[in-house]
Amino acid sequence: MKRRHRMDLSHDVPKQVAEWMDEAALTLAALPAHGLRPSGARGFWPDIVPDEEDLEWTRDSDILPPRPTPDDVSRMDLVFSWLTFLGERDANRELRLVVQLYMRVHPISGKHLLSWEKIGRKLGIGRNTAQRRYLTACCLIAEKIRTGQIPVDRLDQNAQFSTS
């Protein structure tokens, strides 16, 4: 996937939003999950697998994806901040859920862990409805980017938050 550092507002912005979301999902999947606690900290709860789909994932090999760069992580954080602009609490809740479920990817292959059918089954909707809601979320985010309501890069985000 070609990584863009800036969004081109003269081209298909919803498609670019979807590409940035795919890149953010890959970055999240590639982040290391070990060493997140201080060395002396210990949890006493047993490890719990939250979903059955997590049990279905078999590791194809011991090859790990390359570690994301700080710029990759910054873009991932920016993309995840876009989800908050879909609405708070119950407003557009299903749009956010569809996007979040679709952003679960395999860290090595980059394939989505949940198909549109599985996403639809989890939410009690059809696969075409799930796809439409994902595209609607991309279009809503793209419209807010075009109108300047959402920052499109780290520098814009820092400028927006420092003035408020």
PDB file of C-alpha atoms in Angstrom:
ATOM      1  CA  MET A   1       0.000   0.000   0.000  1.00  0.00           C
ATOM      2  CA  LYS A   2       1.325   3.387  -0.942  1.00  0.00           C
ATOM      3  CA  ARG A   3       1.637   5.519   2.165  1.00  0.00           C
ATOM      4  CA  ARG A   4       0.627   9.108   1.762  1.00  0.00           C
ATOM      5  CA  HIS A   5       1.725  11.715   4.227  1.00  0.00           C
ATOM      6  CA  ARG A   6      -0.892  14.237   3.127  1.00  0.00           C
ATOM      7  CA  MET A   7      -4.401  13.869   1.829  1.00  0.00           C
ATOM      8  CA  ASP A   8      -5.114  15.183  -1.680  1.00  0.00           C
ATOM      9  CA  LEU A   9      -8.458  16.975  -1.453  1.00  0.00           C
ATOM     10  CA  SER A  10      -8.755  17.271  -5.241  1.00  0.00           C
ATOM     11  CA  HIS A  11      -9.153  13.502  -5.675  1.00  0.00           C
ATOM     12  CA  ASP A  12     -11.553  10.881  -4.272  1.00  0.00           C
ATOM     13  CA  VAL A  13     -11.400  11.762  -0.548  1.00  0.00           C
ATOM     14  CA  PRO A  14     -13.651   8.915   0.745  1.00  0.00           C
ATOM     15  CA  LYS A  15     -11.363   6.404  -0.987  1.00  0.00           C
ATOM     16  CA  GLN A  16      -8.331   8.051   0.616  1.00  0.00           C
ATOM     17  CA  VAL A  17     -10.049   7.925   4.018  1.00  0.00           C
ATOM     18  CA  ALA A  18     -10.602   4.178   3.543  1.00  0.00           C
ATOM     19  CA  GLU A  19      -6.915   3.746   2.559  1.00  0.00           C
ATOM     20  CA  TRP A  20      -5.781   5.659   5.656  1.00  0.00           C
ATOM     21  CA  MET A  21      -8.078   3.477   7.794  1.00  0.00           C
ATOM     22  CA  ASP A  22      -6.550   0.331   6.265  1.00  0.00           C
ATOM     23  CA  GLU A  23      -3.057   1.673   6.977  1.00  0.00           C
ATOM     24  CA  ALA A  24      -4.061   2.496  10.574  1.00  0.00           C
ATOM     25  CA  ALA A  25      -5.423  -1.031  11.032  1.00  0.00           C
ATOM     26  CA  LEU A  26      -2.151  -2.533   9.782  1.00  0.00           C
ATOM     27  CA  THR A  27      -0.158  -0.250  12.064  1.00  0.00           C
ATOM     28  CA  LEU A  28      -2.267  -1.251  15.070  1.00  0.00           C
ATOM     29  CA  ALA A  29      -1.855  -4.948  14.235  1.00  0.00           C
ATOM     30  CA  ALA A  30       1.921  -4.535  13.935  1.00  0.00           C
ATOM     31  CA  LEU A  31       2.380  -2.830  17.315  1.00  0.00           C
ATOM     32  CA  PRO A  32       4.128  -5.043  19.857  1.00  0.00           C
ATOM     33  CA  ALA A  33       1.858  -6.347  22.583  1.00  0.00           C
ATOM     34  CA  HIS A  34       4.546  -7.419  25.046  1.00  0.00           C
ATOM     35  CA  GLY A  35       6.421  -5.230  27.481  1.00  0.00           C
ATOM     36  CA  LEU A  36       3.522  -2.864  28.044  1.00  0.00           C
ATOM     37  CA  ARG A  37       3.699  -2.954  31.843  1.00  0.00           C
ATOM     38  CA  PRO A  38       6.464  -1.757  34.101  1.00  0.00           C
ATOM     39  CA  SER A  39       8.847  -4.602  34.916  1.00  0.00           C
ATOM     40  CA  GLY A  40       7.623  -5.061  38.489  1.00  0.00           C
ATOM     41  CA  ALA A  41       3.900  -4.881  37.716  1.00  0.00           C
ATOM     42  CA  ARG A  42       1.891  -8.064  37.617  1.00  0.00           C
ATOM     43  CA  GLY A  43      -1.758  -8.743  36.910  1.00  0.00           C
ATOM     44  CA  PHE A  44      -3.507 -11.421  38.916  1.00  0.00           C
ATOM     45  CA  TRP A  45      -6.414 -11.960  36.552  1.00  0.00           C
ATOM     46  CA  PRO A  46      -6.079 -14.861  34.117  1.00  0.00           C
ATOM     47  CA  ASP A  47      -5.666 -14.086  30.423  1.00  0.00           C
ATOM     48  CA  ILE A  48      -9.089 -13.901  28.819  1.00  0.00           C
ATOM     49  CA  VAL A  49      -9.843 -14.267  25.107  1.00  0.00           C
ATOM     50  CA  PRO A  50     -12.630 -11.801  24.315  1.00  0.00           C
ATOM     51  CA  ASP A  51     -13.992 -13.353  21.079  1.00  0.00           C
ATOM     52  CA  GLU A  52     -14.169 -16.756  19.466  1.00  0.00           C
ATOM     53  CA  GLU A  53     -12.656 -15.251  16.301  1.00  0.00           C
ATOM     54  CA  ASP A  54      -9.473 -14.609  18.285  1.00  0.00           C
ATOM     55  CA  LEU A  55      -9.195 -18.341  18.889  1.00  0.00           C
ATOM     56  CA  GLU A  56      -9.493 -19.069  15.150  1.00  0.00           C
ATOM     57  CA  TRP A  57      -6.325 -17.121  14.337  1.00  0.00           C
ATOM     58  CA  THR A  58      -3.427 -19.487  13.898  1.00  0.00           C
ATOM     59  CA  ARG A  59      -0.031 -18.011  13.496  1.00  0.00           C
ATOM     60  CA  ASP A  60       1.224 -18.805  10.002  1.00  0.00           C
ATOM     61  CA  SER A  61       4.858 -18.350  10.905  1.00  0.00           C
ATOM     62  CA  ASP A  62       7.191 -16.763  13.404  1.00  0.00           C
ATOM     63  CA  ILE A  63       7.793 -13.852  11.055  1.00  0.00           C
ATOM     64  CA  LEU A  64       6.662 -10.644  12.683  1.00  0.00           C
ATOM     65  CA  PRO A  65       5.591  -7.586  10.721  1.00  0.00           C
ATOM     66  CA  PRO A  66       8.041  -4.677  10.748  1.00  0.00           C
ATOM     67  CA  ARG A  67       7.617  -2.322  13.686  1.00  0.00           C
ATOM     68  CA  PRO A  68       5.673   0.787  12.808  1.00  0.00           C
ATOM     69  CA  THR A  69       7.592   4.033  12.665  1.00  0.00           C
ATOM     70  CA  PRO A  70       6.627   6.966  14.915  1.00  0.00           C
ATOM     71  CA  ASP A  71       5.039   8.644  11.869  1.00  0.00           C
ATOM     72  CA  ASP A  72       2.936   5.523  11.243  1.00  0.00           C
ATOM     73  CA  VAL A  73       1.736   5.576  14.855  1.00  0.00           C
ATOM     74  CA  SER A  74       0.957   9.306  14.635  1.00  0.00           C
ATOM     75  CA  ARG A  75      -1.127   8.756  11.483  1.00  0.00           C
ATOM     76  CA  MET A  76      -2.872   5.818  13.194  1.00  0.00           C
ATOM     77  CA  ASP A  77      -3.745   8.029  16.177  1.00  0.00           C
ATOM     78  CA  LEU A  78      -5.039  10.701  13.807  1.00  0.00           C
ATOM     79  CA  VAL A  79      -7.243   8.200  11.964  1.00  0.00           C
ATOM     80  CA  PHE A  80      -8.651   6.834  15.226  1.00  0.00           C
ATOM     81  CA  SER A  81      -9.434  10.392  16.303  1.00  0.00           C
ATOM     82  CA  TRP A  82     -11.567  10.728  13.153  1.00  0.00           C
ATOM     83  CA  LEU A  83     -13.959   8.095  14.516  1.00  0.00           C
ATOM     84  CA  THR A  84     -14.970  10.460  17.304  1.00  0.00           C
ATOM     85  CA  PHE A  85     -16.213  12.914  14.665  1.00  0.00           C
ATOM     86  CA  LEU A  86     -18.853  10.398  13.553  1.00  0.00           C
ATOM     87  CA  GLY A  87     -20.902  11.354  16.590  1.00  0.00           C
ATOM     88  CA  GLU A  88     -20.946  10.879  20.334  1.00  0.00           C
ATOM     89  CA  ARG A  89     -22.594   8.123  22.346  1.00  0.00           C
ATOM     90  CA  ASP A  90     -25.561   6.674  20.436  1.00  0.00           C
ATOM     91  CA  ALA A  91     -25.317   8.951  17.409  1.00  0.00           C
ATOM     92  CA  ASN A  92     -23.893   6.900  14.521  1.00  0.00           C
ATOM     93  CA  ARG A  93     -22.933   4.129  16.943  1.00  0.00           C
ATOM     94  CA  GLU A  94     -23.382   1.431  14.300  1.00  0.00           C
ATOM     95  CA  LEU A  95     -21.178   3.316  11.846  1.00  0.00           C
ATOM     96  CA  ARG A  96     -18.378   3.377  14.424  1.00  0.00           C
ATOM     97  CA  LEU A  97     -18.892  -0.308  15.256  1.00  0.00           C
ATOM     98  CA  VAL A  98     -18.746  -1.356  11.601  1.00  0.00           C
ATOM     99  CA  VAL A  99     -15.539   0.638  11.085  1.00  0.00           C
ATOM    100  CA  GLN A 100     -13.951  -0.734  14.261  1.00  0.00           C
ATOM    101  CA  LEU A 101     -14.826  -4.339  13.410  1.00  0.00           C
ATOM    102  CA  TYR A 102     -13.597  -3.962   9.836  1.00  0.00           C
ATOM    103  CA  MET A 103     -10.299  -2.510  11.063  1.00  0.00           C
ATOM    104  CA  ARG A 104      -9.328  -5.819  12.721  1.00  0.00           C
ATOM    105  CA  VAL A 105      -6.626  -7.222  10.453  1.00  0.00           C
ATOM    106  CA  HIS A 106      -4.123 -10.048  10.548  1.00  0.00           C
ATOM    107  CA  PRO A 107      -0.715  -8.543  11.426  1.00  0.00           C
ATOM    108  CA  ILE A 108       1.229 -10.579   8.854  1.00  0.00           C
ATOM    109  CA  SER A 109      -1.097 -11.044   5.882  1.00  0.00           C
ATOM    110  CA  GLY A 110      -2.968  -7.757   6.313  1.00  0.00           C
ATOM    111  CA  LYS A 111      -6.276  -9.504   5.579  1.00  0.00           C
ATOM    112  CA  HIS A 112      -9.372  -8.464   7.458  1.00  0.00           C
ATOM    113  CA  LEU A 113     -10.216 -10.908  10.255  1.00  0.00           C
ATOM    114  CA  LEU A 114     -13.944 -10.356   9.919  1.00  0.00           C
ATOM    115  CA  SER A 115     -15.755 -10.613   6.594  1.00  0.00           C
ATOM    116  CA  TRP A 116     -18.729  -8.391   5.848  1.00  0.00           C
ATOM    117  CA  GLU A 117     -20.966 -11.402   6.590  1.00  0.00           C
ATOM    118  CA  LYS A 118     -19.446 -11.855  10.083  1.00  0.00           C
ATOM    119  CA  ILE A 119     -19.698  -8.136  10.795  1.00  0.00           C
ATOM    120  CA  GLY A 120     -23.322  -8.178   9.698  1.00  0.00           C
ATOM    121  CA  ARG A 121     -24.058 -11.216  11.870  1.00  0.00           C
ATOM    122  CA  LYS A 122     -22.462  -9.568  14.934  1.00  0.00           C
ATOM    123  CA  LEU A 123     -24.564  -6.433  14.470  1.00  0.00           C
ATOM    124  CA  GLY A 124     -27.748  -8.147  13.265  1.00  0.00           C
ATOM    125  CA  ILE A 125     -27.648  -6.573   9.784  1.00  0.00           C
ATOM    126  CA  GLY A 126     -26.929  -7.826   6.272  1.00  0.00           C
ATOM    127  CA  ARG A 127     -23.472  -7.799   4.692  1.00  0.00           C
ATOM    128  CA  ASN A 128     -24.524  -5.197   2.111  1.00  0.00           C
ATOM    129  CA  THR A 129     -25.841  -2.971   4.901  1.00  0.00           C
ATOM    130  CA  ALA A 130     -22.524  -3.344   6.755  1.00  0.00           C
ATOM    131  CA  GLN A 131     -20.606  -2.346   3.612  1.00  0.00           C
ATOM    132  CA  ARG A 132     -22.892   0.640   3.045  1.00  0.00           C
ATOM    133  CA  ARG A 133     -22.431   1.801   6.635  1.00  0.00           C
ATOM    134  CA  TYR A 134     -18.648   1.581   6.250  1.00  0.00           C
ATOM    135  CA  LEU A 135     -18.818   3.641   3.052  1.00  0.00           C
ATOM    136  CA  THR A 136     -21.183   6.101   4.753  1.00  0.00           C
ATOM    137  CA  ALA A 137     -18.679   6.524   7.598  1.00  0.00           C
ATOM    138  CA  CYS A 138     -15.882   7.152   5.071  1.00  0.00           C
ATOM    139  CA  CYS A 139     -18.044   9.723   3.272  1.00  0.00           C
ATOM    140  CA  LEU A 140     -18.972  11.504   6.527  1.00  0.00           C
ATOM    141  CA  ILE A 141     -15.330  11.710   7.561  1.00  0.00           C
ATOM    142  CA  ALA A 142     -14.329  12.859   4.053  1.00  0.00           C
ATOM    143  CA  GLU A 143     -16.941  15.608   4.108  1.00  0.00           C
ATOM    144  CA  LYS A 144     -15.673  16.870   7.468  1.00  0.00           C
ATOM    145  CA  ILE A 145     -12.107  16.801   6.134  1.00  0.00           C
ATOM    146  CA  ARG A 146     -13.145  18.781   3.042  1.00  0.00           C
ATOM    147  CA  THR A 147     -14.910  21.417   5.164  1.00  0.00           C
ATOM    148  CA  GLY A 148     -11.952  21.704   7.561  1.00  0.00           C
ATOM    149  CA  GLN A 149     -13.726  20.323  10.620  1.00  0.00           C
ATOM    150  CA  ILE A 150     -11.179  17.493  10.949  1.00  0.00           C
ATOM    151  CA  PRO A 151      -7.397  17.917  10.763  1.00  0.00           C
ATOM    152  CA  VAL A 152      -5.762  15.909   7.962  1.00  0.00           C
ATOM    153  CA  ASP A 153      -2.272  15.645   9.360  1.00  0.00           C
ATOM    154  CA  ARG A 154      -0.344  15.847  12.601  1.00  0.00           C
ATOM    155  CA  LEU A 155       0.618  19.491  12.137  1.00  0.00           C
ATOM    156  CA  ASP A 156      -3.000  20.523  11.544  1.00  0.00           C
ATOM    157  CA  GLN A 157      -4.069  18.521  14.597  1.00  0.00           C
ATOM    158  CA  ASN A 158      -1.427  20.133  16.818  1.00  0.00           C
ATOM    159  CA  ALA A 159      -2.362  23.603  15.577  1.00  0.00           C
ATOM    160  CA  GLN A 160      -6.062  22.955  16.187  1.00  0.00           C
ATOM    161  CA  PHE A 161      -5.571  21.678  19.735  1.00  0.00           C
ATOM    162  CA  SER A 162      -3.055  24.352  20.753  1.00  0.00           C
ATOM    163  CA  THR A 163      -5.411  27.220  19.862  1.00  0.00           C
ATOM    164  CA  SER A 164      -8.412  25.803  21.699  1.00  0.00           C
TER     165      SER A 164
END
